Coordinates of C-alpha atoms in Angstrom, one line a residue:
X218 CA 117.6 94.4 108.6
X219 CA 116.9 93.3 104.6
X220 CA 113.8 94.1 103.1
X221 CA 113.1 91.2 101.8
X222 CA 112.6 89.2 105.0
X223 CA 109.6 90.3 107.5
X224 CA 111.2 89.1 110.7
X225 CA 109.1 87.3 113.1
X226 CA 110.3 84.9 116.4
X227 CA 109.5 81.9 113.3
X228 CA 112.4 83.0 111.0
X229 CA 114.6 84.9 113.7
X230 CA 117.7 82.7 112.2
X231 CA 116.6 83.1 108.9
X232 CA 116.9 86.7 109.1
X233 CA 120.7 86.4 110.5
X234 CA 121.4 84.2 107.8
X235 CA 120.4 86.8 105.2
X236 CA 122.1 89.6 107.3
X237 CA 125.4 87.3 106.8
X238 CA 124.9 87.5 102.9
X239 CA 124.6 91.3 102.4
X240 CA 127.5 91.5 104.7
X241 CA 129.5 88.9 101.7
X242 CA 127.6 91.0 99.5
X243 CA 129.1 94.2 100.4
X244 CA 132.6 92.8 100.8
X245 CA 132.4 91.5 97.2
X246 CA 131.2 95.3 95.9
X247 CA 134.3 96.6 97.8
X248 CA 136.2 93.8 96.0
X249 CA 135.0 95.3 92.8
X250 CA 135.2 99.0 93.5
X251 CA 138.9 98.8 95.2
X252 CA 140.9 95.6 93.6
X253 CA 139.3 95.2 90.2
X254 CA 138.2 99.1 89.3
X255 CA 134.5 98.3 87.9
X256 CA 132.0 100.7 88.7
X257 CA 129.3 98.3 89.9
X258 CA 126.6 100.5 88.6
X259 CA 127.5 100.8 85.7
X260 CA 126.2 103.4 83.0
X261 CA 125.0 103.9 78.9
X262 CA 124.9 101.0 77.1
X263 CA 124.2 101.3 73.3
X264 CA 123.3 97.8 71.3
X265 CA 121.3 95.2 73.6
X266 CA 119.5 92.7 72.2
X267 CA 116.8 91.6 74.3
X268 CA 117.7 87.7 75.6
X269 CA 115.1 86.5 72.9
X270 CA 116.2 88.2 70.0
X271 CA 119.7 87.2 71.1
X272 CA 118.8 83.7 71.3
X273 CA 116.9 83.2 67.5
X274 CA 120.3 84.5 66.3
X275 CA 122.3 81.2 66.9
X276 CA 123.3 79.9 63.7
X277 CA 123.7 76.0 63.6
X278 CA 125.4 75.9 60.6
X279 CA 127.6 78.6 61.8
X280 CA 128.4 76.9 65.3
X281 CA 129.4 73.4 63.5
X282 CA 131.4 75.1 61.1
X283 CA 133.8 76.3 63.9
X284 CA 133.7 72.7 66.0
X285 CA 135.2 71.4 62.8
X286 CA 137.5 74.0 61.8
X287 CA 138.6 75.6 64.8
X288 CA 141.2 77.2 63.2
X289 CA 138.7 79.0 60.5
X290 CA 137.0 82.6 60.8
X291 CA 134.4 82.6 63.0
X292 CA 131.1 83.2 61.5
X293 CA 128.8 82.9 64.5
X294 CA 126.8 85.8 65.2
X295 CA 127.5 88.1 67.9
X296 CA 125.1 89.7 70.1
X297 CA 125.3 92.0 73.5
X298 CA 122.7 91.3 76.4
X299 CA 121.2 91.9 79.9
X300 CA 119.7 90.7 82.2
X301 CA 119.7 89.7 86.3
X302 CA 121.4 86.9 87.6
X303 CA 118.9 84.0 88.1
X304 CA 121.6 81.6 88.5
X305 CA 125.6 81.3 88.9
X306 CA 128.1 78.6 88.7
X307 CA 131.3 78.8 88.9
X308 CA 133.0 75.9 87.4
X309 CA 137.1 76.7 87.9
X310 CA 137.6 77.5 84.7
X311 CA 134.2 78.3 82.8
X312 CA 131.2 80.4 85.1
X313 CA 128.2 79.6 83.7
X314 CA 125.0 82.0 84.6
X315 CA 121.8 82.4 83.4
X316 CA 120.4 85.9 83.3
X317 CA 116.7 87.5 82.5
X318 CA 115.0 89.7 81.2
X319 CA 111.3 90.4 79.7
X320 CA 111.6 88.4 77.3
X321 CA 112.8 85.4 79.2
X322 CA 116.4 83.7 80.3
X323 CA 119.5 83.3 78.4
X324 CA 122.8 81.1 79.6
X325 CA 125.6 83.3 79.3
X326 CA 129.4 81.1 79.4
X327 CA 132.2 82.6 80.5
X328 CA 135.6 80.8 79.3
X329 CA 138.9 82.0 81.4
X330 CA 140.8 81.2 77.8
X331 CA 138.8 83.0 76.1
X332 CA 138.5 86.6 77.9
X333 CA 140.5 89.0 80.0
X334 CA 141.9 88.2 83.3
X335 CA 139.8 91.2 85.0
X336 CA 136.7 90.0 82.9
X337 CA 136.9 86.6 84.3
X338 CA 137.6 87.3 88.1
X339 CA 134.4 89.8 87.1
X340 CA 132.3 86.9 86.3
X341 CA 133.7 84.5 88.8
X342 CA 132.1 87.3 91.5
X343 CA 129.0 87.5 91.1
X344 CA 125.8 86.8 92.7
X345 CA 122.1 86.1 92.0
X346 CA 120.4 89.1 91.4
X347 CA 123.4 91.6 89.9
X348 CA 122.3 93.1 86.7
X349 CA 124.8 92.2 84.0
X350 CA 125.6 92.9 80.5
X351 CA 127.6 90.9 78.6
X352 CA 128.5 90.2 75.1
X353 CA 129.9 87.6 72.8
X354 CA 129.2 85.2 70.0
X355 CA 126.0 83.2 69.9
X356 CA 127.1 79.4 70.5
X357 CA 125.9 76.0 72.2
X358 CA 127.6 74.4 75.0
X359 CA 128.5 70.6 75.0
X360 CA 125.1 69.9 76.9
X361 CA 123.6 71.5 73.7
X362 CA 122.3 75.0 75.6
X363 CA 122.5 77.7 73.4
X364 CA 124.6 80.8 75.5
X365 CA 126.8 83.5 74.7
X366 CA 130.5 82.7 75.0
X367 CA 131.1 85.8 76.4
X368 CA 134.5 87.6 76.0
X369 CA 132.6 90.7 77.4
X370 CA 131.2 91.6 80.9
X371 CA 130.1 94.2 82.9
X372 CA 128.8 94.8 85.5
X373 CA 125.9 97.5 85.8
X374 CA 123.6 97.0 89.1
X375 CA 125.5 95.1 92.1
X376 CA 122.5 93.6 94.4
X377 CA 123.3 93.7 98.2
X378 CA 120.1 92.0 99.0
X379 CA 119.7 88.6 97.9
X380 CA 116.9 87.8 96.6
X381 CA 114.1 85.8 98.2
X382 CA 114.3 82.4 98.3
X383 CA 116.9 82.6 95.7
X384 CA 114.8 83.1 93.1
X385 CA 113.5 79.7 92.4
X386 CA 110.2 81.2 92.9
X387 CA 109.0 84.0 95.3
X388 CA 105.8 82.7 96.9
X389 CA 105.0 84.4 99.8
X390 CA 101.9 86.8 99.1
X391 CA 102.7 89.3 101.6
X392 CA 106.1 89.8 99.8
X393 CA 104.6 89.4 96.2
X394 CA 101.8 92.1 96.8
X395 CA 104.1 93.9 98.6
X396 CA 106.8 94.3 96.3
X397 CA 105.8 94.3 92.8
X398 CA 109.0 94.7 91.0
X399 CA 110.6 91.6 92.7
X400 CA 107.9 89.7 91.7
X401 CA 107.8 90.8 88.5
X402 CA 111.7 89.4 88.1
X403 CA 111.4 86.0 90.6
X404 CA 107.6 84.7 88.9
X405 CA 108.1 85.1 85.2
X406 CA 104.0 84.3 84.8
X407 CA 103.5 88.0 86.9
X408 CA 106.1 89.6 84.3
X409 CA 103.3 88.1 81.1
X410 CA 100.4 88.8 83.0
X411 CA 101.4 92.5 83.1
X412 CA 102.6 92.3 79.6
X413 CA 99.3 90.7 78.5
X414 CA 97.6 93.7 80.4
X415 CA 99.4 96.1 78.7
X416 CA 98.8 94.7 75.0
X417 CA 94.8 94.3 76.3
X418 CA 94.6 98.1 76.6
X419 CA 96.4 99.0 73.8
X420 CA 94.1 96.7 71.6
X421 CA 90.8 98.2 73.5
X422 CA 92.3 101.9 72.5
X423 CA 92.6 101.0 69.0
X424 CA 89.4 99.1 68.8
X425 CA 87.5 102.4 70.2
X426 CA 89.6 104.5 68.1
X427 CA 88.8 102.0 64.7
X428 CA 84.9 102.9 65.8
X429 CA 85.2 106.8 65.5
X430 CA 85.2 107.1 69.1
X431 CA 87.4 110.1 70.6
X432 CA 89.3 109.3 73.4
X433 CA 89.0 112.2 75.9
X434 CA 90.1 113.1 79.9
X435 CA 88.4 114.5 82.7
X436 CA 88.5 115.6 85.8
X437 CA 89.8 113.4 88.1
X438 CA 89.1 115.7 91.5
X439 CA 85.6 116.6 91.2
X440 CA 83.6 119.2 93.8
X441 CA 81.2 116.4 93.8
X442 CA 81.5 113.0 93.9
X443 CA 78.9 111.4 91.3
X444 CA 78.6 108.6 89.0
X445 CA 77.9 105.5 90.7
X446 CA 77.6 104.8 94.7
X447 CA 80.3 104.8 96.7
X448 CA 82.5 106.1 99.5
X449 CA 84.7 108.8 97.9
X450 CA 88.5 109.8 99.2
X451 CA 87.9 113.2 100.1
X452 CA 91.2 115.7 99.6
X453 CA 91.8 119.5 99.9
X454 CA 92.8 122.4 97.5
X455 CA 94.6 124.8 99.5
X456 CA 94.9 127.3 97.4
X457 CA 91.2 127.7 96.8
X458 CA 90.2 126.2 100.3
X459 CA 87.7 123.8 98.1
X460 CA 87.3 120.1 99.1
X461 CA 87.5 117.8 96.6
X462 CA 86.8 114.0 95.8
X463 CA 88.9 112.1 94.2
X464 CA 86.0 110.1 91.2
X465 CA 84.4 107.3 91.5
X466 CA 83.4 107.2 88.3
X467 CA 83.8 109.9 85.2
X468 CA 80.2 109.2 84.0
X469 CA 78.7 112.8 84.3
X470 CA 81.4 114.4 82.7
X471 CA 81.7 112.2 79.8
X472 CA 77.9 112.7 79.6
X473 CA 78.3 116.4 79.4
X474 CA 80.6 116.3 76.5
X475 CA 77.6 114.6 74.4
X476 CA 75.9 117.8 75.8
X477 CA 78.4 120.2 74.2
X478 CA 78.3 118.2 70.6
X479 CA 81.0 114.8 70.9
X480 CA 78.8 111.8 69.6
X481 CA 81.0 109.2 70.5
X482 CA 83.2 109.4 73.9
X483 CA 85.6 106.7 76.0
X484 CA 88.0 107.1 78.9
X485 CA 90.3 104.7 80.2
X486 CA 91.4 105.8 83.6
X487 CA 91.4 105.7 87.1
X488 CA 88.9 105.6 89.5
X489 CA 89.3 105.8 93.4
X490 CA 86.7 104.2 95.9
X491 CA 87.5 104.4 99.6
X492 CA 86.0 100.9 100.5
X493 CA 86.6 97.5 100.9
X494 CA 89.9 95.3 99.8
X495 CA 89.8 91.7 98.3
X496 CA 90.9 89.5 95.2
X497 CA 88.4 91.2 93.2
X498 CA 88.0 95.1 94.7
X499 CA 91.0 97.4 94.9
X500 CA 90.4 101.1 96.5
X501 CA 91.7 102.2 93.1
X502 CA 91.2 100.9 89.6
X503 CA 91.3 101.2 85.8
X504 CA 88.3 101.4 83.9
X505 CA 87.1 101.4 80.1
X506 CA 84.0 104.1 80.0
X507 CA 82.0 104.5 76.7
X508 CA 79.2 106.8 75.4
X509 CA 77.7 107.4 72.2
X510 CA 75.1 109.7 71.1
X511 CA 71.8 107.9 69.6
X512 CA 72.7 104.5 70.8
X513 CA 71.0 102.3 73.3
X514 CA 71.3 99.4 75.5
X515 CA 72.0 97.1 72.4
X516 CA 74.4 99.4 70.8
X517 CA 76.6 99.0 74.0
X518 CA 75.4 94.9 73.8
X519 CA 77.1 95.0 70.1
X520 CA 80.4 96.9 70.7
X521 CA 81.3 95.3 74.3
X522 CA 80.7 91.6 72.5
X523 CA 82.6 93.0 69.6
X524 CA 85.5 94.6 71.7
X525 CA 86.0 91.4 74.0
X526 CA 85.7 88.4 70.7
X527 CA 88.3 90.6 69.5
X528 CA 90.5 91.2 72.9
X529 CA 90.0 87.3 72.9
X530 CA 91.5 86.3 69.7
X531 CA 94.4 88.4 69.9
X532 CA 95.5 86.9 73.0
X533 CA 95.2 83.3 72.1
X534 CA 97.5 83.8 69.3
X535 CA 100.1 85.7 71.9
X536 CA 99.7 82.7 74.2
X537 CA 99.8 80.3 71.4
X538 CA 102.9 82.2 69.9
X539 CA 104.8 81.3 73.6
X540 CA 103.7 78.0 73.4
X541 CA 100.8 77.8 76.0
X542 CA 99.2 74.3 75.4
X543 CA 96.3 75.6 77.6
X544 CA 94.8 77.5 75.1
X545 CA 91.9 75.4 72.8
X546 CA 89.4 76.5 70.5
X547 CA 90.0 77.9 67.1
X548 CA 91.9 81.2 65.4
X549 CA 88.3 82.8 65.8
X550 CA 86.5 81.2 68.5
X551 CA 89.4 80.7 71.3
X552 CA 88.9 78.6 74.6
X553 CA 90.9 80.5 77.0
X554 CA 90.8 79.4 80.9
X555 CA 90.0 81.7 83.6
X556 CA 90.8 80.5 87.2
X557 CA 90.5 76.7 85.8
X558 CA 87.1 77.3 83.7
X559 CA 87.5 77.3 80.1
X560 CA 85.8 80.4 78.5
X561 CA 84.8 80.0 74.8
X562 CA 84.4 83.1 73.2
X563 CA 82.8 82.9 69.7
X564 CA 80.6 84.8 68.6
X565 CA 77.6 85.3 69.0
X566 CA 78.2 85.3 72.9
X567 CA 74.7 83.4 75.0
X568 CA 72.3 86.7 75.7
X569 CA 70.6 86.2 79.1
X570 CA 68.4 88.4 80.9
X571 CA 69.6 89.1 84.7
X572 CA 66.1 88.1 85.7
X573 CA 66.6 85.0 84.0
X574 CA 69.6 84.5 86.1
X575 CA 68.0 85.1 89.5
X576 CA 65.5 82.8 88.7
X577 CA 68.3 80.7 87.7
X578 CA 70.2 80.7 91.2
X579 CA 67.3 81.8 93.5
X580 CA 64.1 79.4 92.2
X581 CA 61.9 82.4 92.1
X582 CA 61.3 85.2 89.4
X583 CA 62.5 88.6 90.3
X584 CA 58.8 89.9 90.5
X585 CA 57.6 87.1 93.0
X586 CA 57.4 89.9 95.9
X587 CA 57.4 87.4 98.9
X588 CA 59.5 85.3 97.6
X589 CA 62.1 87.8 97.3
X590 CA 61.5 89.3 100.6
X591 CA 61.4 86.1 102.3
X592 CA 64.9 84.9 100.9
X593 CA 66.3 88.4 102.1
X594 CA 65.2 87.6 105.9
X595 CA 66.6 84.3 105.2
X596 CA 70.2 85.9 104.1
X597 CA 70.4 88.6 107.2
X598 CA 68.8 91.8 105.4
X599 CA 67.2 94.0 108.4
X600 CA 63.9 95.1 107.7
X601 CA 63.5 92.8 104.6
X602 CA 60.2 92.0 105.1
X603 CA 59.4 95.7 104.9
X604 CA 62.1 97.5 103.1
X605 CA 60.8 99.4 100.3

């Protein structure tokens, strides 16, 4: 049964229909191994320009230079890429396909005149999802796309599933949770969002590191679980017959190496909770953990403002770069949304006391006793009228 379907009584025929495919699918990797002689997965490939790159190479000048001198040297600049089949069509003479990869899509064009016979039977075979490379000059087609007119490709990855609804955009959150590494290839946005992650920790690193912080490790199975509260995963050491906790937090150890002399400490790792599971709580987690020796509560005020102003700015000007119109503001104080609200984040950021907020949402101040108690009874607290 393919892996991409979950089969219920719903999408029964669905889940033939799919079966069908892999069964073309595996016909067509025969076709390949037995009448054309490709390995369809392919090996070492030295020289690939990433689909971007290979795209800011087109030269115009280059390109109408050979429309009106066919006949001339061609000038245009040649580039080998790769990338998975998003889309295929197969025109008689000419395949068009579009492939991608991290740095987006690419229309590769595939000429029978203009390439081997084995090359173009190659092209004319495959489907969405194979992993390609393919190489050629950097042109336009008559629509005005800029491709590569490919007299080279190969193929390195034959796909026997096909991919979920054909890759014009995997929805399904079951699958996209599921699955990470199809999503990553069938939602682009998921593919920047980890990118953007990546480049956010990076940044904090260097910010820390810029401060004379020293980034350290510890323990992540501790004989005690400490730190903050919360349910630990517990595990077992056999050799020493010890059980252990998986952290929930690396506070005391960081702690301890101010003890032994460090005056400025951060971790970024994992730590491992064994409770509940939403949009916001995952049983494990990265986190960003800082300590410095003769600070305070508005040393830590300073640095995390600092840190995030600056985590801010550099990722307006990455989304700016790609062209994301939802990005206002200025250079140094960005408006960046977050689930449809516009953040702004210049400096100096609104300082607000949490008891100021509660009194904010709740109508009462934090040290109106009855108040509080009597909004607790009204939210389902047991005991809340007497709970110390």
């Amino acid at each position: 049964m393919p892996t991409g379907l979950f089969v219920t009584a719903s999408n029964a025929s669905e889940a033939d229909s799919a079966d069908d495919l892999i069964a073309a699918r595996r016909q067509k990797l025969r076709f390949l191994k037995e009448e054309l002689g490709v390995d369809p997965y392919g090996g070492r490939v030295e020289g690939i320009s990433s689909l971007q790159d290979a795209r800011e190479a087109f030269d115009e000048s280059a390109h109408v230079a050979l429309e009106e001198e066919p006949d001339a040297p061609d000038r245009r600049p040649r580039r080998l890429v790769a990338g998975r089949v998003m889309q295929h069509r197969d025109m008689g003479k000419l395949v068009f396909m579009t492939l991608r990869d991290h740095t987006g899509d690419l229309q590769v064009s595939v000429s029978k005149a203009a390439c081997e016979p084995t090359i173009f039977r190659l092209a004319k075979k495959l489907d969405y999802g194979d992993v390609v490379v393919a190489g050629g000059p950097m042109g336009r087609t008559r629509k005005g796309e800029i491709c590569v007119w490919a007299d080279r490709v190969e193929i390195h990855a034959k796909s026997l599933t096909p991919p979920p609804e054909k890759w014009h955009g995997l929805s399904d959150p079951e699958i996209r949770f599921r699955r990470r590494y199809v999503d990553l290839h069938a939602n682009p946005e998921a593919l920047l969002a980890l990118q953007d992650r990546s480049r956010i920790v990076s940044r904090m690193r260097s910010f820390m590191e810029r401060r004379d912080f020293l980034e350290v490790e510890t323990p992540m199975m501790q004989p005690m679980a400490g730190g903050a509260a919360a349910r630990p995963f517990m595990t077992h050491h056999n050799t020493l017959d010890l059980d252990l906790y998986l952290r929930i937090a690396p506070e005391l150890y960081l702690k301890r190496l101010l003890v032994g002399g460090l005056p400025r400490v951060f971790e970024i790792n994992r730590n491992f909770r064994n409770e509940g599971v939403d949009r916001s709580h995952n049983p494990e987690f990265t986190a960003l953990e800082v300590y410095e020796a003769f600070g305070d509560c508005w040393t830590m005020l300073e640095l995390t403002e600092s840190m995030l102003h600056e985590l801010a700015v550099a990722s307006a000007e990455d989304r700016r770069a790609r062209g994301d119109d939802t990005v206002g503001g200025t250079p140094d104080a960005p408006v960046l949304p977050f689930d449809g609200i516009p953040v702004n984040w210049e400096k100096p950021f609104v300082q607000v006391t949490y008891s100021e907020l509660f009194e904010r949402a709740t109508g009462f101040g934090i040290q109106d006793e009855p108040a509080v108690r009597a909004k607790a009874t009204e939210l389902g607290f047991d005991d809340a009228a007497t709970r110390d």
